[in-house]
Coordinates of C-alpha atoms and ligand atoms in Angstrom, one line a residue:
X679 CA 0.0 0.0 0.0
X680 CA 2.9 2.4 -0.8
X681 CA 0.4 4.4 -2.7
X682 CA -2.0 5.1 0.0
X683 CA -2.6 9.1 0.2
X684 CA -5.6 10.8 2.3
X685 CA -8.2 11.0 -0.2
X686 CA -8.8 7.1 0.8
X687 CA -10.1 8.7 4.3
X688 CA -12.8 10.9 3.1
X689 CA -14.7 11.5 7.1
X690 CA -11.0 13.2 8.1
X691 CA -11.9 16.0 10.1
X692 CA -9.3 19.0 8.5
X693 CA -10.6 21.6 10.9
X694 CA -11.0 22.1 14.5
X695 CA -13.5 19.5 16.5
X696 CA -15.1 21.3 18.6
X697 CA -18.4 20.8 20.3
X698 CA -19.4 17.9 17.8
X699 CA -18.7 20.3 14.8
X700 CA -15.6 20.6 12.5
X701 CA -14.9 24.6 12.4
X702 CA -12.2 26.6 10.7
X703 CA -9.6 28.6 12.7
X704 CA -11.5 32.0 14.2
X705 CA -8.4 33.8 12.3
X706 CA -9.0 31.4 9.3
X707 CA -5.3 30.0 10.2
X708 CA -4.0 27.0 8.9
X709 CA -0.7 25.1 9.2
X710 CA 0.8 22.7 6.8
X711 CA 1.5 18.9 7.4
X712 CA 4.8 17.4 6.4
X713 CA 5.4 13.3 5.3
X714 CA 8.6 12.8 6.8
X715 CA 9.5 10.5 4.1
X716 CA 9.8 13.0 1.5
X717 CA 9.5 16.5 3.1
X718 CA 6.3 17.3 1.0
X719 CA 3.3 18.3 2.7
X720 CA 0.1 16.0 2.7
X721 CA -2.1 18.6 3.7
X722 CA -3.2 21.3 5.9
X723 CA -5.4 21.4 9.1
X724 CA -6.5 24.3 11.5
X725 CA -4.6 26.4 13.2
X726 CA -6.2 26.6 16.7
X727 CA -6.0 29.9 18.2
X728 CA -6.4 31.3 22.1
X729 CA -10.2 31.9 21.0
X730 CA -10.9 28.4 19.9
X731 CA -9.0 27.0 22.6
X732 CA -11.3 28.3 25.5
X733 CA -14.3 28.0 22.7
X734 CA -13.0 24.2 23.4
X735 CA -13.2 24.9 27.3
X736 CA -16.9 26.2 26.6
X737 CA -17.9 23.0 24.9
X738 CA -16.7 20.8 27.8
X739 CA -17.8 22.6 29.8
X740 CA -21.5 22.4 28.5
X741 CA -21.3 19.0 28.0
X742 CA -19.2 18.1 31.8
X743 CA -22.8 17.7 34.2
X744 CA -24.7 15.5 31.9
X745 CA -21.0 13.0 31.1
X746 CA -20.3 12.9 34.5
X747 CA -23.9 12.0 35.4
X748 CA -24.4 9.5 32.6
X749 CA -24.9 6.0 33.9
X750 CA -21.1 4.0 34.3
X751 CA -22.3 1.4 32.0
X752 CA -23.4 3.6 29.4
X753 CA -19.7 5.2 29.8
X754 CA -18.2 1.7 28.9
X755 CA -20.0 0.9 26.2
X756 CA -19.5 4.0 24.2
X757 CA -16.1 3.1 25.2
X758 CA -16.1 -0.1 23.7
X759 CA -17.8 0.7 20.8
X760 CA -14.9 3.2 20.3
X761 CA -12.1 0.5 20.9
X762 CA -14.5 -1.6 17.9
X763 CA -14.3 1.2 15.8
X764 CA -10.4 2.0 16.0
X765 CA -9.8 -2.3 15.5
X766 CA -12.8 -1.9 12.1
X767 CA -10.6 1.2 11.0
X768 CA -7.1 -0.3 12.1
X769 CA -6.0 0.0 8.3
X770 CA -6.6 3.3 7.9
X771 CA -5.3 4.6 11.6
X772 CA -2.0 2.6 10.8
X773 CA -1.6 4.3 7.0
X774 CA -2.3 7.7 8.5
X775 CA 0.3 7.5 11.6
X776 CA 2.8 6.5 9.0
X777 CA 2.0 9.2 6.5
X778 CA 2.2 12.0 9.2
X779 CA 4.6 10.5 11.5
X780 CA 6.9 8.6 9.2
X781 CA 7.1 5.2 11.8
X782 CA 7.0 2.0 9.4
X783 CA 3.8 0.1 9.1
X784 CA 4.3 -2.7 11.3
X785 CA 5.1 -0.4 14.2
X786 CA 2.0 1.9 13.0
X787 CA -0.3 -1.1 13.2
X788 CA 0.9 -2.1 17.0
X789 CA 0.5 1.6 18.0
X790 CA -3.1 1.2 16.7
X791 CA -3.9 -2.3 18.2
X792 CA -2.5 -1.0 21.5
X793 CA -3.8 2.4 21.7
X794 CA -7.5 0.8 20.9
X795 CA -6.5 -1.9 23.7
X796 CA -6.9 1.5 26.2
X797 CA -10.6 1.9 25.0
X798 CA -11.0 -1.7 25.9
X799 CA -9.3 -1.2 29.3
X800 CA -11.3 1.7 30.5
X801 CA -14.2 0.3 29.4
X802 CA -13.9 -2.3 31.9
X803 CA -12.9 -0.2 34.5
X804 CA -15.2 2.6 34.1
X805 CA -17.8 0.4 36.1
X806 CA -14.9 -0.4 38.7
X807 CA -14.4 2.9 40.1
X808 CA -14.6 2.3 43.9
X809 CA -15.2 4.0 47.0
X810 CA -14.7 3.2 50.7
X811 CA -17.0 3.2 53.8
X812 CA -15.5 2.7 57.5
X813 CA -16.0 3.7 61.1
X814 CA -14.2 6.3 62.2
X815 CA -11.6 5.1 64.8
X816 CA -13.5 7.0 67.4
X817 CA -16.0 5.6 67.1
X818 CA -18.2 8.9 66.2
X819 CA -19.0 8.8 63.0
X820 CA -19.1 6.9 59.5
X821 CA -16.2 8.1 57.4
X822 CA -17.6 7.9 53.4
X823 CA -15.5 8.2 50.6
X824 CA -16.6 9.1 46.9
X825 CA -15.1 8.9 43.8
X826 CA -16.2 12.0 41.8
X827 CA -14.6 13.4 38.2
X828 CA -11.8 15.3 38.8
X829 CA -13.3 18.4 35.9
X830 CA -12.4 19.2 32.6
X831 CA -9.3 17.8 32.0
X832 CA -6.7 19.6 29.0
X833 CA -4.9 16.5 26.9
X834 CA -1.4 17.4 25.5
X835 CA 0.1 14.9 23.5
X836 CA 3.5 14.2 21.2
X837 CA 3.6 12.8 18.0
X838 CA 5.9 10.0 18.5
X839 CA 2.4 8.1 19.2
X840 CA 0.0 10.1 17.9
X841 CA -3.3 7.3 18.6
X842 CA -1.9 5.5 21.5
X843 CA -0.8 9.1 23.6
X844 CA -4.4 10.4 23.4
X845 CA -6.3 7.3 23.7
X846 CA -4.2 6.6 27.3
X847 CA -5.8 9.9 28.2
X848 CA -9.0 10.1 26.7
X849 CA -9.8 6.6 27.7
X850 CA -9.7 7.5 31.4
X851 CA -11.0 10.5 31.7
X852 CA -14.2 9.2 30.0
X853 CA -14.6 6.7 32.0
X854 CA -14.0 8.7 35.0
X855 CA -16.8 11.2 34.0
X856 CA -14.7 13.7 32.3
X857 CA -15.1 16.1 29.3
X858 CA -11.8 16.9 27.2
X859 CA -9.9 19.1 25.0
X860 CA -6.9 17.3 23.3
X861 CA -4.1 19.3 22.0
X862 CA -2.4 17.2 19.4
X863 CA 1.3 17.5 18.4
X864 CA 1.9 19.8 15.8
X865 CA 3.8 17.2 13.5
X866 CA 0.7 15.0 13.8
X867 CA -2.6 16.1 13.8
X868 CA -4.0 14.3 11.6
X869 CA -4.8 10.9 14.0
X870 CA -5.7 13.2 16.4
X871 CA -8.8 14.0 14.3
X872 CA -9.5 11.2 13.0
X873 CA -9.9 9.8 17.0
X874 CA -12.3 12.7 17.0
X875 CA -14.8 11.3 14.3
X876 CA -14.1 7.6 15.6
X877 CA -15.2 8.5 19.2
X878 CA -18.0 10.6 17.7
X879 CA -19.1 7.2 15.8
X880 CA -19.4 5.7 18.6
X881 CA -21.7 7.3 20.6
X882 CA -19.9 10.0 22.4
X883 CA -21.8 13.1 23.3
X884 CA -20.9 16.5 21.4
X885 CA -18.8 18.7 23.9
X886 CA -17.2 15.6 25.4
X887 CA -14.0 15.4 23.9
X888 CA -12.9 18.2 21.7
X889 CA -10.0 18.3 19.1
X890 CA -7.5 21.6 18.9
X891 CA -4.6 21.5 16.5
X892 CA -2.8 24.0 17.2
X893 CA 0.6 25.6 16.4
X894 CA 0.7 28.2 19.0
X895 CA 0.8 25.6 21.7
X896 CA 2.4 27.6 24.7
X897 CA -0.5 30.6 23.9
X898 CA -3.4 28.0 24.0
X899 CA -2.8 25.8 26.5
X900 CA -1.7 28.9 29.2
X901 CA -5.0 30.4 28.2
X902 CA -6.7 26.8 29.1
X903 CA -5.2 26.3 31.8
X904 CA -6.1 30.0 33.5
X905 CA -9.3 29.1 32.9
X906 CA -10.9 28.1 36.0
X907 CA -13.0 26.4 35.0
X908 CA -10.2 23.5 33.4
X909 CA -9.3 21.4 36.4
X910 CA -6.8 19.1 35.0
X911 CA -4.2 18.7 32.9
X912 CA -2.3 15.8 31.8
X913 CA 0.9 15.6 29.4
X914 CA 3.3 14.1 27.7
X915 CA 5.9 15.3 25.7
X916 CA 9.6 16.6 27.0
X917 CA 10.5 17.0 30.2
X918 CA 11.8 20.7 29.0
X919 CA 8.2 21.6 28.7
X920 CA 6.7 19.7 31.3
X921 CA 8.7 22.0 33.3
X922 CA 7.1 24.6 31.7
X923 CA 3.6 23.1 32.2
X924 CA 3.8 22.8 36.0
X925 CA 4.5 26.5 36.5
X926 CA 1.7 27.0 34.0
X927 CA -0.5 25.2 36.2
X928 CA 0.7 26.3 39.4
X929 CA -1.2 29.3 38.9
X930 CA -4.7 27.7 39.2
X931 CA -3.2 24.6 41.4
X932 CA -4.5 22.8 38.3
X933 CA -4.4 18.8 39.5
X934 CA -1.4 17.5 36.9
X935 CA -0.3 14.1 35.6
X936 CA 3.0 14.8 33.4
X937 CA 4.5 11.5 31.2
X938 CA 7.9 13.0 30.1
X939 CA 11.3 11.8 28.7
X940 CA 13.3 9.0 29.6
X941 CA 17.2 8.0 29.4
X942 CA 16.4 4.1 29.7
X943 CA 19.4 1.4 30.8
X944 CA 19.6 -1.6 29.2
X945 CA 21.5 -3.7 31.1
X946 CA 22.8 -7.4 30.3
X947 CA 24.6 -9.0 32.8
X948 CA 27.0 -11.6 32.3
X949 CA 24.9 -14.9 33.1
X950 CA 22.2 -13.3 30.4
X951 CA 20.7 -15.9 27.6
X952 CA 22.7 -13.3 25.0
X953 CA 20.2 -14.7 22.1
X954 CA 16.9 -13.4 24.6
X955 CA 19.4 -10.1 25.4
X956 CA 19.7 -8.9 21.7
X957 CA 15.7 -9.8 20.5
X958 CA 15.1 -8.2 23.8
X959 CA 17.5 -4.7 22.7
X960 CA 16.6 -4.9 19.1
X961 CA 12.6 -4.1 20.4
X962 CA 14.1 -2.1 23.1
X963 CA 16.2 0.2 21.0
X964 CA 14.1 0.0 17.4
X965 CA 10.8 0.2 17.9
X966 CA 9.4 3.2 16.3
X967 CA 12.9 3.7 15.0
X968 CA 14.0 4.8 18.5
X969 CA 11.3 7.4 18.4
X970 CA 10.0 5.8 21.8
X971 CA 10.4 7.5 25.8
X972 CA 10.7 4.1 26.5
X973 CA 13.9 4.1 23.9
X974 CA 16.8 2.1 25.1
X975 CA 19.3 4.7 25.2
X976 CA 22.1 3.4 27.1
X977 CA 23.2 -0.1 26.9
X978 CA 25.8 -1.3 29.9
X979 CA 26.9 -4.6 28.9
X980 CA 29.1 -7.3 31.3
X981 CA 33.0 -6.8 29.9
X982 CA 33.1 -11.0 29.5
X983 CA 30.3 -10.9 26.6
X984 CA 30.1 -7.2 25.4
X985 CA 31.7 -8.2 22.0
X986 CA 29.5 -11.0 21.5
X987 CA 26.8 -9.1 22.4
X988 CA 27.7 -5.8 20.4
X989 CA 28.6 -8.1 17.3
X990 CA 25.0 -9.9 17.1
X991 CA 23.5 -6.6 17.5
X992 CA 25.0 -5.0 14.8
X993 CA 24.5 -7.5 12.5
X994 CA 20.6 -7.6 13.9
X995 CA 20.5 -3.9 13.2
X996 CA 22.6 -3.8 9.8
X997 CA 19.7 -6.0 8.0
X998 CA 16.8 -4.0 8.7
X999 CA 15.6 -2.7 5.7
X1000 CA 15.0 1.6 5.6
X1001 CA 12.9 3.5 3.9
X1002 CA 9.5 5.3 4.3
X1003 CA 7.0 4.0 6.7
X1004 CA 4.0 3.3 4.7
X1005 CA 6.1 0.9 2.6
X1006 CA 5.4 -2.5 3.0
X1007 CA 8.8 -4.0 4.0
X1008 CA 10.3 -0.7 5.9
X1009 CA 10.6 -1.8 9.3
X1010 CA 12.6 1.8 9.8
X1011 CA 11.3 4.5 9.1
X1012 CA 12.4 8.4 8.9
X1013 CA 12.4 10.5 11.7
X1014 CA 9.7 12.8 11.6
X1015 CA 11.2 15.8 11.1
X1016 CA 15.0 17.5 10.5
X1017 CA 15.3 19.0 13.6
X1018 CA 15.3 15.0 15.0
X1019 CA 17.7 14.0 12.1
X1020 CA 19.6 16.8 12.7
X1021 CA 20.1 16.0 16.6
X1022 CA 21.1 12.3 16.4
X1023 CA 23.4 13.1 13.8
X1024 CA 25.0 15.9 16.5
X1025 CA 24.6 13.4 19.0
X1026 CA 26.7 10.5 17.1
X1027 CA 29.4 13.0 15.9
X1028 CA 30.3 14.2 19.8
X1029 CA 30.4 10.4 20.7
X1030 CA 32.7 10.2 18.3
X1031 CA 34.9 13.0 19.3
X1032 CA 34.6 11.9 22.9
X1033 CA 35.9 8.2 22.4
X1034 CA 33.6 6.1 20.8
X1035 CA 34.2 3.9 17.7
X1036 CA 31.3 3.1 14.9
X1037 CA 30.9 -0.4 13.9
X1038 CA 27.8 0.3 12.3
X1039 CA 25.8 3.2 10.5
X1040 CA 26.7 6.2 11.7
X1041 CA 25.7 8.6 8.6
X1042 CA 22.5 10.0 7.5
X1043 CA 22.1 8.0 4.4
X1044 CA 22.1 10.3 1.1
X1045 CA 18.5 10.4 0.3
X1046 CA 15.6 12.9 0.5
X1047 CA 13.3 12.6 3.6
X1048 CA 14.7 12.6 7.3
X1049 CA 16.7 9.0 8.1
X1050 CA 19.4 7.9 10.1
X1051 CA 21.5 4.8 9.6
X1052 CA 21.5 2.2 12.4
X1053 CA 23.7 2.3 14.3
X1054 CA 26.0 1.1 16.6
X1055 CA 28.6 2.9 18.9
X1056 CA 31.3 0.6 21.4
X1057 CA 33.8 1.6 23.6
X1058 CA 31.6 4.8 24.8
X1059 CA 33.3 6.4 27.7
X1060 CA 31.3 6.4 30.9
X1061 CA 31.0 10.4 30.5
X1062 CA 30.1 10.5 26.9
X1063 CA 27.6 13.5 26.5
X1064 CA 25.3 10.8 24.4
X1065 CA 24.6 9.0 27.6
X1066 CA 23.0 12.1 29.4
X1067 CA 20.5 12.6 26.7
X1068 CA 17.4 11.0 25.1
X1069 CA 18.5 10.3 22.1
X1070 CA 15.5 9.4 19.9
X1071 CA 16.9 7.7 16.9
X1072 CA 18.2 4.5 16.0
X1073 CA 21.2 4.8 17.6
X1074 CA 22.8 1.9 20.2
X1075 CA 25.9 3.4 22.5
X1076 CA 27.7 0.1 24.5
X1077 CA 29.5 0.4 27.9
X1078 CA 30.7 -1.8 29.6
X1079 CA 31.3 -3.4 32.8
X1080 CA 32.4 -5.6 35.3
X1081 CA 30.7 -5.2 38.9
X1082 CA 26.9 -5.2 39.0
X1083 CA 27.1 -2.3 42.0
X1084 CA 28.7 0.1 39.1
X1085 CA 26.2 -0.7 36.5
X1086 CA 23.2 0.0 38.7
X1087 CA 25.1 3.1 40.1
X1088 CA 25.6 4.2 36.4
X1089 CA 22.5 3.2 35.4
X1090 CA 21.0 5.0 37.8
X1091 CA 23.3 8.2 37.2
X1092 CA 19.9 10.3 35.2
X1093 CA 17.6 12.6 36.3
X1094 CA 15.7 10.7 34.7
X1095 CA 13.3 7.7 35.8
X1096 CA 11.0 6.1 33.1
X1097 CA 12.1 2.7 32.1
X1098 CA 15.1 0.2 33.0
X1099 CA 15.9 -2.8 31.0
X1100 CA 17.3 -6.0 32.9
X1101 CA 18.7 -9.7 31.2
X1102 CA 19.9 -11.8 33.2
X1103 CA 19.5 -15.8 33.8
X1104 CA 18.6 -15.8 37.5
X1105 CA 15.1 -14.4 38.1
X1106 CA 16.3 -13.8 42.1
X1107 CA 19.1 -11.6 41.0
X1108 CA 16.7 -9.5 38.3
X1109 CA 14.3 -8.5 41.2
X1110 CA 17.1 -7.9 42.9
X1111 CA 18.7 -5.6 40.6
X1112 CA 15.0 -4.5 39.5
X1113 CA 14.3 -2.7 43.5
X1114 CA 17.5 -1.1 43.2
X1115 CA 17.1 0.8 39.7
X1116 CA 15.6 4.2 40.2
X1117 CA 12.9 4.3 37.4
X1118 CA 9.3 3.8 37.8
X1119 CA 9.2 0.6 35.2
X1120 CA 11.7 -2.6 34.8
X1121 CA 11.7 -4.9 31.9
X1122 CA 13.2 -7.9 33.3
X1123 CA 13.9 -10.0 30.2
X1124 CA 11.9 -8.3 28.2
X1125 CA 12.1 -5.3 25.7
X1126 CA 8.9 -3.9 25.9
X1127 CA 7.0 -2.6 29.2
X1128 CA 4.2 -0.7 27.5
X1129 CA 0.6 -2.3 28.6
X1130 CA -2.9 -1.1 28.8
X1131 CA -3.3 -3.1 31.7
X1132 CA -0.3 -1.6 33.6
X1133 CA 0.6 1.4 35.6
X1134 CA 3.4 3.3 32.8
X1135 CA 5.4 6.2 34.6
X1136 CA 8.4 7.5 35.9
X1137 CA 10.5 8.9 38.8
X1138 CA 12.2 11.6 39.4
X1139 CA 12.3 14.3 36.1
X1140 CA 10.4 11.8 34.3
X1141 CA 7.1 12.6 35.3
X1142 CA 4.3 12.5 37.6
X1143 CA 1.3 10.0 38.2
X1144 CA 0.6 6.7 36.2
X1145 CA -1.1 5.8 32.7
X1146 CA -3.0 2.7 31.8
X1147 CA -4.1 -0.2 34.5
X1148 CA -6.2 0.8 37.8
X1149 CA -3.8 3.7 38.6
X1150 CA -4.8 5.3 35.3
X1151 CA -8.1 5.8 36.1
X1152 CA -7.4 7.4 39.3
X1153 CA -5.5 10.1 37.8
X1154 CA -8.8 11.4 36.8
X1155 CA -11.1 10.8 39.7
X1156 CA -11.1 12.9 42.9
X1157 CA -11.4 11.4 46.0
X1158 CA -14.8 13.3 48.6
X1159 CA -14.7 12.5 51.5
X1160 CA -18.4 12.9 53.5
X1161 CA -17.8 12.5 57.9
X1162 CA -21.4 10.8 58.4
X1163 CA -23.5 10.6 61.5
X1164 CA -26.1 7.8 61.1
Ligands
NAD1278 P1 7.3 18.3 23.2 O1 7.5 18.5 24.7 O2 8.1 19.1 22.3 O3 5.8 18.4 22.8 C1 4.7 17.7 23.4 C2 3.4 18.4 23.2 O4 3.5 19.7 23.9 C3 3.1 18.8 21.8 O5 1.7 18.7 21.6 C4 3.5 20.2 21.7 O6 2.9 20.9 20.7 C5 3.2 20.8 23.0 N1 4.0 21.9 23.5 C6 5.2 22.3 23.1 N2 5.6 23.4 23.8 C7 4.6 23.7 24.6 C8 4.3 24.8 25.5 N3 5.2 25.7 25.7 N4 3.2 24.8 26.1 C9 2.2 23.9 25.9 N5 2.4 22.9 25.0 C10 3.5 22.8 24.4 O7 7.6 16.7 23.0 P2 7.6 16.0 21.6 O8 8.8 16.4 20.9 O9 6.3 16.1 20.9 O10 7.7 14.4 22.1 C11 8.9 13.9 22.4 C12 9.1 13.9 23.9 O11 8.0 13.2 24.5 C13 10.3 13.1 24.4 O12 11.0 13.7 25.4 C14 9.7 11.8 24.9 O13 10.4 11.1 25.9 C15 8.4 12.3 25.5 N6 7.4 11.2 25.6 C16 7.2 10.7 26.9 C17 6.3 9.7 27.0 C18 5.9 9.1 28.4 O14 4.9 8.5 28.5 N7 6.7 9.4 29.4 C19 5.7 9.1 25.9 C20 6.0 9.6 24.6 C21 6.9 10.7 24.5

């Protein structure tokens, strides 16, 4: 399907979604949309402005008393229609993530199947949301607690996963009772919208969840989140701007769940089944090109079977085929946009300069569009500048070493706290190893954390609160409680 283009989605929404109807930009704005595989533009959408951001607020606003009051049930199964919907329309979802954000098909179709997996999920725990009723140790009174919507909650996501990012949010906060505005990425609206009309398919109320492409992010969101009326806001994107966010929302004490970057060890100790270690980095490291939070970007491999290790890697990673992403056999794609290409490429050269050797890729390749070679980097110095930063491209730096206390203290040497990857052969020593590394995930013999059904979220600069699983949900509800005399 190399040849799909947009015209094969005729219901994409170009404009604003916005109280059930698409409108144009108040300004008339629009901004263009770039395929990162050639640099052309596909199309253009709206171009939100302050106005239609707190015309957004309006609308869920409006719509927030009667959501919140509909019957849990009735919740779930708008929610699970939604989840049908996004599985009937999986073809489509996956053509139009690659298009816009350049990822190659096969990763485009598992974003889709597990960003509809969240509809699923919430749908099932939108009639699980649970209260609590006790004495009070006095003995005086009944102590009730309620689990209310937490209020209109503002939704801004990256494009790295354009479906999956907003359905972890959207999912909840419907099934908590919640009406939304979602602020897309810039570089990849288009999903965005098309989750509009899906969700509008399947039953949701108009108002509910709104749709704001904007480019003039900082202006809209500050304006949504001064409104008083917005009670939440949940992110994810870089920690740069999350930073940003929280002082944003300070001024309001808007409730906040942030998602933000990640600087994820890999780890492979020496008694690691090397074969599991390298399927295990290959995910780990190449999934969405390296486009991921959840990116291996450090890999701290046992001296005794680092060349072993680092030579079945790089011929792992040398046969992958590149090219654009809505090409059947790509499995990498471009980055989605030069600013991306430009960065790894800065990234790899002060490697270089500070020690480390290429044994594969290393170059972007000479072709139009915004690729990087796999690659490959050994003998990385422990203070290599490439180690303190995400890297987000398909780029593998090896360090190695000898005593398990070092790698965890190295591994732990970040302010950030997403993700850590583990291999090792006895399970005893991986939970071991696992309490000690400072990140609010572990993939312990696995390369891939992410699950519906699982509480995704970091420590320390990586973010605040939990996606997915139970927790999820709860970012969304607020907890009454009512003292009782009966
Ligand atoms: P980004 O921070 O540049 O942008 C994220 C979103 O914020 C976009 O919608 C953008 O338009 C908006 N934005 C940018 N500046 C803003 C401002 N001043 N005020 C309000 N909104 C603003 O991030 P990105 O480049 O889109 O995504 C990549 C980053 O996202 C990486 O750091 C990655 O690790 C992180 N990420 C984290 C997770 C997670 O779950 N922890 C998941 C995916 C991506």
């Amino acid at each position: 399907m190399g040849d799909f283009n947009l015209a094969q989605i005729p219901d994409l929404p170009l404009d604003l979604c916005i109280g059930g109807k698409t409108v144009p930009a108040s300004d008339g704005g629009r901004f263009d949309v770039i395929n990162p595989a050639t640099g052309e533009v596909l199309t253009s959408v709206a171009d939100g402005t302050v106005e239609d951001a707190l015309a957004c607020v309006d609308a869920a606003a409006g719509a927030a008393a009667a959501w919140a009051a509909t019957a849990p049930r009735e919740r779930a199964e708008v929610l699970r229609r939604a989840f049908e919907l996004m599985r009937d329309r999986s073809d489509e979802l996956a053509h139009l993530i690659s298009l816009e954000n350049g990822k190659a098909l096969t990763d485009a179709r598992g974003e889709v199947a597990y960003a509809a997996e969240f509809f699923r999920w919430y749908a099932e725990e939108a009639v699980r949301a649970s209260g609590a009723v006790m004495t009070a140790p006095s003995g005086a009174n009944k102590i009730v607690v309620l689990q209310q919507p937490v209020g209109i909650c503002v939704l801004v996501t990256p494009w790295n996963f354009p479906a999956a990012m907003a359905t972890r949010k959207i999912g909840p906060a419907l099934a908590a009772g919640c009406t939304v505005v979602l602020k897309p990425a810039s570089d990849t609206p288009l999903t965005a919208l098309l989750m509009a009309r899906i969700l509008e398919d399947a039953g949701v109320p108009s108002g509910v969840v709104n749709v704001l492409p904007a480019r003039r992010s900082g202006a809209v969101v500050s304006a949504m989140v001064h409104d008083p009326r917005v009670r939440k806001l949940s992110f994810t994107g870089s920690t740069e701007v999350g930073r940003i966010l929280l002082r944003e929302a300070a001024d309001q004490v808007v409730n906040c769940s942030m998602e933000l970057g990640g600087n994820a060890p890999f780890l492979v100790l020496e008694d690691a089944d090397l074969e599991a270690a390298v399927d295990g980095a290959m995910i780990a490291k190449m999934r969405n090109a390296g486009e991921a939070c959840t990116a291996a970007n450090r890999f701290y491999v046992h001296a005794d079977i680092a060349d072993e290790f680092s030579r079945r890697l790089a011929e792992r990673m040398a046969a992958l085929r590149v090219g654009p992403g809505t090409e059947d056999d790509t499995e990498v794609g471009p980055l989605v946009n030069e600013e991306s290409a430009a960065k790894v490429a800065e990234l790899v050269e002060g490697a270089v300069r500070d020690g480390a050797r290429v044994v594969l890729g290393g170059r972007r390749p000479d072709r139009p569009g915004y690729y990087y070679e796999p690659t490959v980097l050994l003998d990385v110095p422990r203070t290599a500048g490439i180690l303190g930063e995400e890297i987000f491209g398909p780029v593998a730096p090896v360090v190695t070493f000898t005593d398990e206390a070092d790698a965890i203290r190295m591994a732990n040497d970040t302010e950030y706290g997403l993700v850590s990857y583990v291999y090792t052969s006895d399970l005893a020593r991986g939970l071991r190893v696992s309490e000690q590394l400072d990140s609010g995930m572990v993939g312990l013999n696995r390369g891939l954390v992410s699950d519906p059904a699982a509480p995704f979220g970091g420590t320390k600069q990586s973010g605040v609160g939990r996606e997915g699983g139970h927790e999820g949900m709860l970012d969304y509800l607020e907890s009454k409680y009512v003292a009782v005399t009966w």
